[in-house]
Coordinates of C-alpha atoms and ligand atoms in Angstrom, one line a residue:
M1 CA 25.7 -17.8 -17.7
K2 CA 24.4 -14.2 -17.6
A3 CA 24.8 -12.2 -14.5
A4 CA 24.2 -8.4 -13.6
V5 CA 27.4 -7.2 -12.0
V6 CA 28.3 -4.2 -9.9
R7 CA 31.7 -3.1 -11.2
D8 CA 31.7 0.6 -9.6
F9 CA 29.4 2.2 -7.0
T10 CA 29.0 5.2 -9.5
A11 CA 28.4 3.3 -12.7
P12 CA 25.5 1.4 -14.0
L13 CA 25.5 -2.5 -13.6
V14 CA 27.1 -4.5 -16.6
I15 CA 25.5 -7.8 -17.8
E16 CA 28.3 -10.2 -18.0
D17 CA 28.8 -13.6 -19.5
R18 CA 30.4 -15.7 -16.5
P19 CA 31.5 -19.1 -16.3
L20 CA 29.0 -21.8 -14.6
P21 CA 29.9 -21.7 -11.0
E22 CA 30.8 -25.3 -9.5
P23 CA 29.6 -26.1 -5.9
A24 CA 31.9 -26.8 -3.0
P25 CA 30.9 -29.8 -0.9
H26 CA 28.5 -27.8 1.2
Q27 CA 26.9 -25.9 -1.7
V28 CA 24.2 -26.3 -4.0
R29 CA 24.1 -24.6 -7.7
V30 CA 20.8 -23.0 -8.1
R31 CA 19.3 -22.5 -11.7
I32 CA 17.6 -19.2 -10.9
E33 CA 13.9 -18.8 -12.1
A34 CA 13.0 -15.5 -10.4
S35 CA 14.9 -13.0 -8.6
G36 CA 13.2 -9.9 -6.9
L37 CA 14.8 -6.4 -6.8
C38 CA 15.0 -5.1 -3.1
H39 CA 15.8 -1.7 -2.2
T40 CA 18.8 -2.9 -0.4
D41 CA 20.1 -3.9 -3.9
L42 CA 20.1 -0.1 -4.7
H43 CA 22.1 0.4 -1.3
A44 CA 24.5 -2.3 -2.3
A45 CA 25.1 -0.8 -5.9
H46 CA 25.6 2.6 -4.4
G47 CA 27.8 1.6 -1.6
D48 CA 25.3 3.5 0.7
W49 CA 26.0 1.8 4.1
P50 CA 29.0 1.9 6.5
V51 CA 30.1 -1.7 5.6
T52 CA 30.2 -1.9 1.8
P53 CA 30.5 -4.8 -0.5
Q54 CA 33.5 -5.2 -2.8
P55 CA 33.0 -4.9 -6.4
P56 CA 32.8 -6.7 -8.6
F57 CA 29.8 -8.5 -7.1
V58 CA 26.5 -9.9 -8.1
P59 CA 23.6 -8.5 -6.0
G60 CA 20.1 -10.1 -5.5
H61 CA 18.9 -11.8 -2.3
E62 CA 15.3 -12.7 -3.2
G63 CA 16.6 -15.8 -5.5
V64 CA 14.4 -18.5 -6.3
G65 CA 15.2 -21.6 -8.6
I66 CA 15.9 -25.3 -8.8
V67 CA 18.9 -27.1 -7.4
E68 CA 20.7 -28.3 -10.4
A69 CA 24.0 -29.7 -8.7
A70 CA 24.7 -30.4 -4.9
G71 CA 28.1 -31.1 -3.3
D72 CA 28.4 -34.2 -1.5
Q73 CA 28.1 -32.9 2.2
V74 CA 24.5 -31.4 1.1
R75 CA 21.8 -33.1 3.3
H76 CA 18.7 -31.4 3.3
V77 CA 18.0 -30.6 -0.2
R78 CA 18.1 -32.7 -3.3
V79 CA 18.7 -31.9 -7.0
G80 CA 15.3 -30.9 -8.5
D81 CA 14.2 -29.2 -5.4
R82 CA 12.9 -25.6 -5.6
V83 CA 14.6 -23.3 -3.1
A84 CA 14.9 -19.7 -2.0
I85 CA 18.3 -17.9 -1.7
P86 CA 17.6 -15.3 1.1
W87 CA 19.9 -12.4 2.6
L88 CA 21.5 -14.8 5.2
A89 CA 23.6 -16.7 2.9
D90 CA 25.1 -18.6 5.9
A91 CA 26.0 -18.1 9.5
C92 CA 28.4 -20.0 11.9
G93 CA 25.6 -22.3 13.4
R94 CA 27.4 -22.4 16.8
C95 CA 27.5 -19.1 18.4
D96 CA 24.8 -18.1 21.1
H97 CA 22.8 -16.0 18.3
C98 CA 22.8 -19.1 16.0
V99 CA 21.7 -21.8 18.7
S100 CA 19.2 -19.4 20.4
G101 CA 17.2 -18.8 17.1
W102 CA 18.7 -15.5 16.3
E103 CA 21.0 -16.6 13.4
T104 CA 20.3 -13.4 11.8
L105 CA 22.5 -11.9 14.4
C106 CA 25.7 -14.1 13.8
L107 CA 28.7 -12.1 13.6
E108 CA 30.2 -14.7 11.1
Q109 CA 27.3 -14.5 8.8
H110 CA 27.6 -13.9 5.0
N111 CA 24.9 -12.1 3.0
S112 CA 23.7 -13.0 -0.5
G113 CA 24.3 -10.3 -3.2
Y114 CA 26.6 -8.5 -0.8
S115 CA 29.4 -10.3 0.9
V116 CA 29.0 -13.3 -1.5
D117 CA 27.5 -13.2 -5.0
G118 CA 23.7 -13.2 -5.3
A119 CA 20.9 -14.1 -7.3
H120 CA 20.8 -11.6 -10.2
A121 CA 22.2 -14.1 -12.5
Q122 CA 20.9 -17.3 -14.4
Y123 CA 22.7 -19.5 -11.7
A124 CA 24.1 -18.9 -8.1
L125 CA 25.8 -20.8 -5.6
A126 CA 24.3 -21.2 -2.1
H127 CA 24.9 -23.0 1.2
G128 CA 22.9 -26.2 1.2
D129 CA 21.8 -25.7 5.0
Y130 CA 20.8 -22.1 4.4
V131 CA 18.7 -22.3 1.4
V132 CA 14.8 -22.7 2.2
P133 CA 12.6 -25.1 0.4
V134 CA 9.8 -23.4 -1.5
P135 CA 6.5 -25.1 -1.0
D136 CA 4.6 -26.9 -3.9
G137 CA 2.1 -24.6 -5.3
V138 CA 3.8 -21.3 -4.5
D139 CA 4.8 -19.5 -7.8
P140 CA 8.4 -18.8 -8.0
L141 CA 7.6 -15.2 -9.2
D142 CA 5.8 -14.9 -5.7
A143 CA 8.3 -16.8 -3.7
A144 CA 11.1 -14.3 -4.7
P145 CA 9.6 -11.2 -3.0
L146 CA 8.7 -13.3 0.0
S147 CA 12.3 -14.4 0.4
C148 CA 13.2 -10.8 1.8
A149 CA 10.2 -8.3 1.8
G150 CA 8.0 -11.0 2.9
V151 CA 10.2 -12.5 5.6
T152 CA 11.5 -9.2 6.8
T153 CA 8.1 -7.7 7.5
Y154 CA 6.7 -10.9 8.9
K155 CA 9.4 -10.8 11.5
A156 CA 9.2 -7.0 11.9
V157 CA 5.5 -7.5 12.6
K158 CA 5.8 -10.1 15.1
V159 CA 8.5 -8.0 16.9
S160 CA 6.2 -5.2 16.8
G161 CA 3.7 -7.2 19.1
A162 CA 0.8 -6.5 16.7
R163 CA -2.3 -8.5 17.9
P164 CA -6.1 -8.0 18.0
G165 CA -6.9 -4.8 19.5
T166 CA -3.7 -3.0 18.6
R167 CA -3.2 -0.2 16.1
V168 CA -0.2 -0.8 13.8
L169 CA 1.2 2.0 11.5
V170 CA 3.0 0.8 8.4
S171 CA 5.3 3.7 7.0
G172 CA 6.2 3.0 3.4
I173 CA 3.8 0.7 1.3
G174 CA 6.7 -0.5 -1.2
G175 CA 8.1 -3.9 -1.7
L176 CA 8.2 -4.6 1.9
G177 CA 5.4 -2.3 3.2
H178 CA 2.5 -3.9 1.1
L179 CA 3.4 -7.3 2.7
A180 CA 3.9 -5.7 6.3
L181 CA 0.4 -4.3 5.9
Q182 CA -1.0 -7.9 5.2
Y183 CA 0.9 -9.3 8.0
A184 CA -0.4 -6.7 10.6
R185 CA -3.9 -7.6 9.2
I186 CA -3.2 -11.2 9.6
A187 CA -2.2 -10.6 13.1
G188 CA -5.7 -9.0 13.9
A189 CA -4.3 -5.2 14.3
E190 CA -6.2 -2.2 13.1
T191 CA -3.8 -0.8 10.4
V192 CA -2.8 2.7 9.2
A193 CA -0.7 2.9 6.0
V194 CA 1.4 5.8 5.0
D195 CA 3.1 6.7 1.7
V196 CA 3.8 9.6 -0.5
T197 CA 2.7 8.5 -4.0
D198 CA -0.9 8.0 -5.4
D199 CA -0.3 4.5 -6.5
K200 CA 1.1 3.2 -3.1
L201 CA -2.0 4.8 -1.3
A202 CA -4.2 3.2 -3.6
L203 CA -2.5 -0.1 -3.3
A204 CA -2.8 0.3 0.6
R205 CA -6.6 0.9 0.3
E206 CA -7.0 -2.2 -2.0
L207 CA -5.0 -4.5 0.3
G208 CA -7.6 -3.3 3.3
A209 CA -5.7 -0.7 5.3
D210 CA -8.1 0.8 7.8
H211 CA -6.6 4.4 7.4
V212 CA -4.3 5.7 4.7
I213 CA -2.4 8.9 5.3
D214 CA -0.6 10.8 2.6
A215 CA 2.7 12.1 4.1
R216 CA 3.1 14.8 1.4
T217 CA -0.1 16.6 2.3
Q218 CA -0.9 15.4 6.0
D219 CA 0.9 15.6 9.5
V220 CA 1.3 11.8 10.0
A221 CA 1.8 12.0 13.7
A222 CA -1.0 14.4 14.2
E223 CA -3.2 12.2 12.1
V224 CA -2.4 9.1 13.9
Q225 CA -2.7 10.8 17.4
R226 CA -6.2 11.8 16.5
L227 CA -7.1 8.0 16.0
G228 CA -5.6 7.3 19.6
G229 CA -1.9 6.8 18.7
A230 CA -0.3 3.6 17.4
D231 CA 0.7 0.7 19.7
A232 CA 3.3 0.0 16.9
A233 CA 4.9 1.7 13.9
V234 CA 7.1 -0.2 11.4
S235 CA 9.4 1.9 9.6
L236 CA 9.9 0.9 6.0
A237 CA 10.3 4.2 4.0
V238 CA 13.8 5.2 2.9
S239 CA 13.4 8.5 4.6
N240 CA 14.6 10.0 7.9
E241 CA 11.7 12.2 8.3
S242 CA 9.4 9.3 8.0
F243 CA 11.2 7.9 11.1
Q244 CA 10.4 10.9 13.1
A245 CA 6.8 10.9 12.0
A246 CA 6.5 7.1 13.0
Y247 CA 7.9 8.0 16.6
G248 CA 5.6 10.9 16.8
S249 CA 2.7 8.7 15.8
L250 CA 3.1 6.4 18.9
R251 CA 0.7 6.2 22.0
R252 CA 2.2 5.6 25.3
G253 CA 3.9 2.3 25.7
G254 CA 4.2 2.1 21.9
T255 CA 7.0 0.3 19.9
L256 CA 8.8 1.8 16.9
V257 CA 10.5 -1.0 14.8
L258 CA 13.1 0.3 12.5
V259 CA 13.8 -1.7 9.1
A260 CA 14.5 0.8 6.4
L261 CA 18.2 1.7 6.0
P262 CA 18.6 4.9 4.2
A263 CA 22.2 6.0 3.7
G264 CA 23.2 8.0 6.8
G265 CA 20.0 7.0 8.6
R266 CA 19.5 8.9 11.8
L267 CA 16.6 9.2 14.3
E268 CA 16.6 11.9 17.1
L269 CA 15.2 10.6 20.3
P270 CA 13.9 13.0 22.7
V271 CA 14.9 11.2 25.9
F272 CA 12.3 12.7 28.3
D273 CA 9.3 11.8 26.0
T274 CA 10.7 8.3 25.4
V275 CA 11.2 7.6 29.2
L276 CA 8.0 9.1 30.4
N277 CA 6.0 7.5 27.6
G278 CA 7.8 4.1 28.0
I279 CA 8.5 3.7 24.2
T280 CA 10.6 0.9 22.9
V281 CA 12.7 1.3 19.7
V282 CA 13.8 -1.9 18.2
G283 CA 15.8 -2.8 15.1
S284 CA 14.5 -5.7 13.1
I285 CA 16.9 -7.5 10.5
V286 CA 15.3 -9.8 8.1
G287 CA 14.2 -13.2 9.6
T288 CA 15.5 -16.7 10.3
R289 CA 15.2 -19.7 8.0
Q290 CA 12.1 -20.6 10.1
D291 CA 10.5 -17.5 9.7
L292 CA 10.8 -17.7 5.9
A293 CA 9.4 -21.2 6.0
D294 CA 6.4 -19.7 8.1
T295 CA 6.2 -16.8 5.6
F296 CA 5.8 -19.2 2.5
R297 CA 3.3 -21.5 4.4
L298 CA 1.1 -18.5 4.9
H299 CA 1.4 -17.7 1.0
A300 CA 0.6 -21.4 0.2
L301 CA -2.5 -21.1 2.5
G302 CA -3.6 -17.9 0.5
R303 CA -3.2 -15.6 3.2
T304 CA -0.9 -13.2 1.3
R305 CA -0.9 -11.6 -2.0
V306 CA 2.5 -10.6 -3.8
I307 CA 2.0 -7.5 -6.0
R308 CA 4.8 -7.6 -8.5
E309 CA 5.7 -7.1 -12.2
S310 CA 8.3 -9.4 -14.1
R311 CA 11.1 -7.8 -16.0
R312 CA 14.1 -9.3 -17.9
L313 CA 17.6 -9.1 -16.2
E314 CA 18.7 -7.0 -19.1
E315 CA 16.4 -4.2 -17.7
V316 CA 18.2 -4.2 -14.3
N317 CA 19.5 -0.5 -14.7
T318 CA 16.0 0.8 -15.8
C319 CA 14.4 -1.1 -13.0
M320 CA 16.7 0.2 -10.3
D321 CA 16.0 3.9 -11.7
E322 CA 12.4 3.1 -11.5
L323 CA 12.7 1.8 -7.8
L324 CA 14.7 4.9 -6.8
A325 CA 12.1 7.2 -8.3
G326 CA 9.5 5.5 -6.3
K327 CA 7.7 4.6 -9.7
V328 CA 7.5 0.9 -9.0
T329 CA 4.1 -0.7 -7.7
A330 CA 5.4 -2.9 -4.7
R331 CA 8.2 -5.4 -6.3
L332 CA 10.0 -5.8 -9.7
V333 CA 10.9 -9.6 -10.2
F334 CA 13.4 -10.5 -12.9
D335 CA 12.1 -13.7 -14.7
L336 CA 15.0 -15.8 -15.8
R337 CA 13.0 -18.8 -17.0
Ligands
LIG401 P1 10.6 0.6 -1.7 O1 11.4 1.5 -2.4 O2 9.8 -0.5 -2.4 O3 9.6 1.1 -0.7 C1 9.7 2.3 0.1 C2 8.3 2.9 0.2 O4 8.5 4.0 0.9 C3 7.9 3.6 -1.2 O5 6.6 3.0 -1.4 C4 8.1 5.0 -1.1 O6 6.9 5.6 -1.9 C5 7.8 5.2 0.5 N1 8.1 6.3 1.0 C6 9.2 7.3 0.6 N2 9.2 8.3 1.4 C7 8.2 8.3 2.4 C8 7.8 9.0 3.6 N3 8.3 10.1 3.8 N4 6.7 8.5 4.2 C9 6.1 7.3 3.9 N5 6.5 6.6 2.8 C10 7.6 6.9 2.0 O7 11.8 -0.2 -0.8 P2 11.8 -1.8 -0.1 O8 12.3 -2.6 -1.0 O9 10.4 -1.9 0.4 O10 12.8 -1.2 1.0 C11 12.8 -0.5 2.0 C12 13.7 -0.2 2.9 O11 14.0 -1.5 3.8 C13 15.2 0.0 2.4 O12 15.9 0.8 3.0 C14 15.7 -1.3 2.5 O13 17.3 -1.5 2.3 C15 15.4 -1.8 3.7 N6 15.5 -3.4 4.1 C16 15.6 -3.6 5.2 C17 15.7 -4.9 5.7 C18 15.9 -5.4 7.1 O14 16.0 -6.5 7.2 N7 15.9 -4.4 8.0 C19 15.2 -6.0 4.7 C20 14.9 -5.5 3.5 C21 15.1 -4.2 3.0
LIG402 ZN1 16.0 -7.2 0.9
LIG403 ZN1 26.7 -17.7 14.5

């Protein structure tokens, strides 16, 4: 099978021919139909974060495909089912985080395309209990971005407390942001979209953002304060400056939800203002299997639109260059069918 492999943090990925992987008793082998390219794949391929993956590895954690073989302990999915392989490859299932609905905080988790091989390949192995069924009628090319960009922002918007009457800032209208904007609207919030490219600003308008701010030419915090300030800001731009601007946009009692993970990401918090203004700063990491099931259900109901372009796996390096340069309109998805 073909797989895109990171061999070195400073070199392009290599398309390799690998043997077909055999599932262990708890695993399934998924014939990948679609695999979305998340900005996290760039961080993984470049070794950006404090904990790095071990090359060689196959990135990709927005994998969608058909279960082709299942080990004899697999109970919840069957051969022929369409499933998603998300970031949370597996977790211990027993710790307080796992049993209280916060499996994404499990200390023993593995992550697809990071600590275990991911979905930028024709086939991938996955844990039978941690793949998430894709409902009938959801296009696999849509399901792929929903498996990370979708579920992550669905969760982040929930964590933000967005509801009717609130004003929510979405900073960065990329793969994650174009969906965050839609979930904030579904929650009933007034929305403010911020980006630094004309395409993304146009996309935000098309998706119904109530206000659109160009961070290249406008002072984001000042503009949002003029509107009355944001009850919540969801930070999805790969830029430290954007965190500071999002923080500065909040009104009293507001919540900053940190999601983007730039290399060496830092936010300077003025303690006095944070205390007197009653500000909450919270980190949000992907979502649970249940969050992903909710995300798929919303899409099946026609409430969300996934903006994406399909590419061939062989184009992985040019796709990564485009994503890094901010030239991608929302999401690129490898079509492996
Ligand atoms: P992306 O490249 O598709 O989108 C980033 C967007 O930010 C782009 O539209 C870009 O134009 C915009 N941007 C850049 N500078 C900006 C600025 N100063 N102000 C406003 N917008 C700006 O990336 P993505 O795939 O959406 O991922 C975004 C980040 O989220 C990455 O760091 C990724 O690793 C991280 N991520 C985190 C989680 C999590 O669970 N916390 C999950 C997935 C991805
Ligand atoms: Zn991702
Ligand atoms: Zn656990």
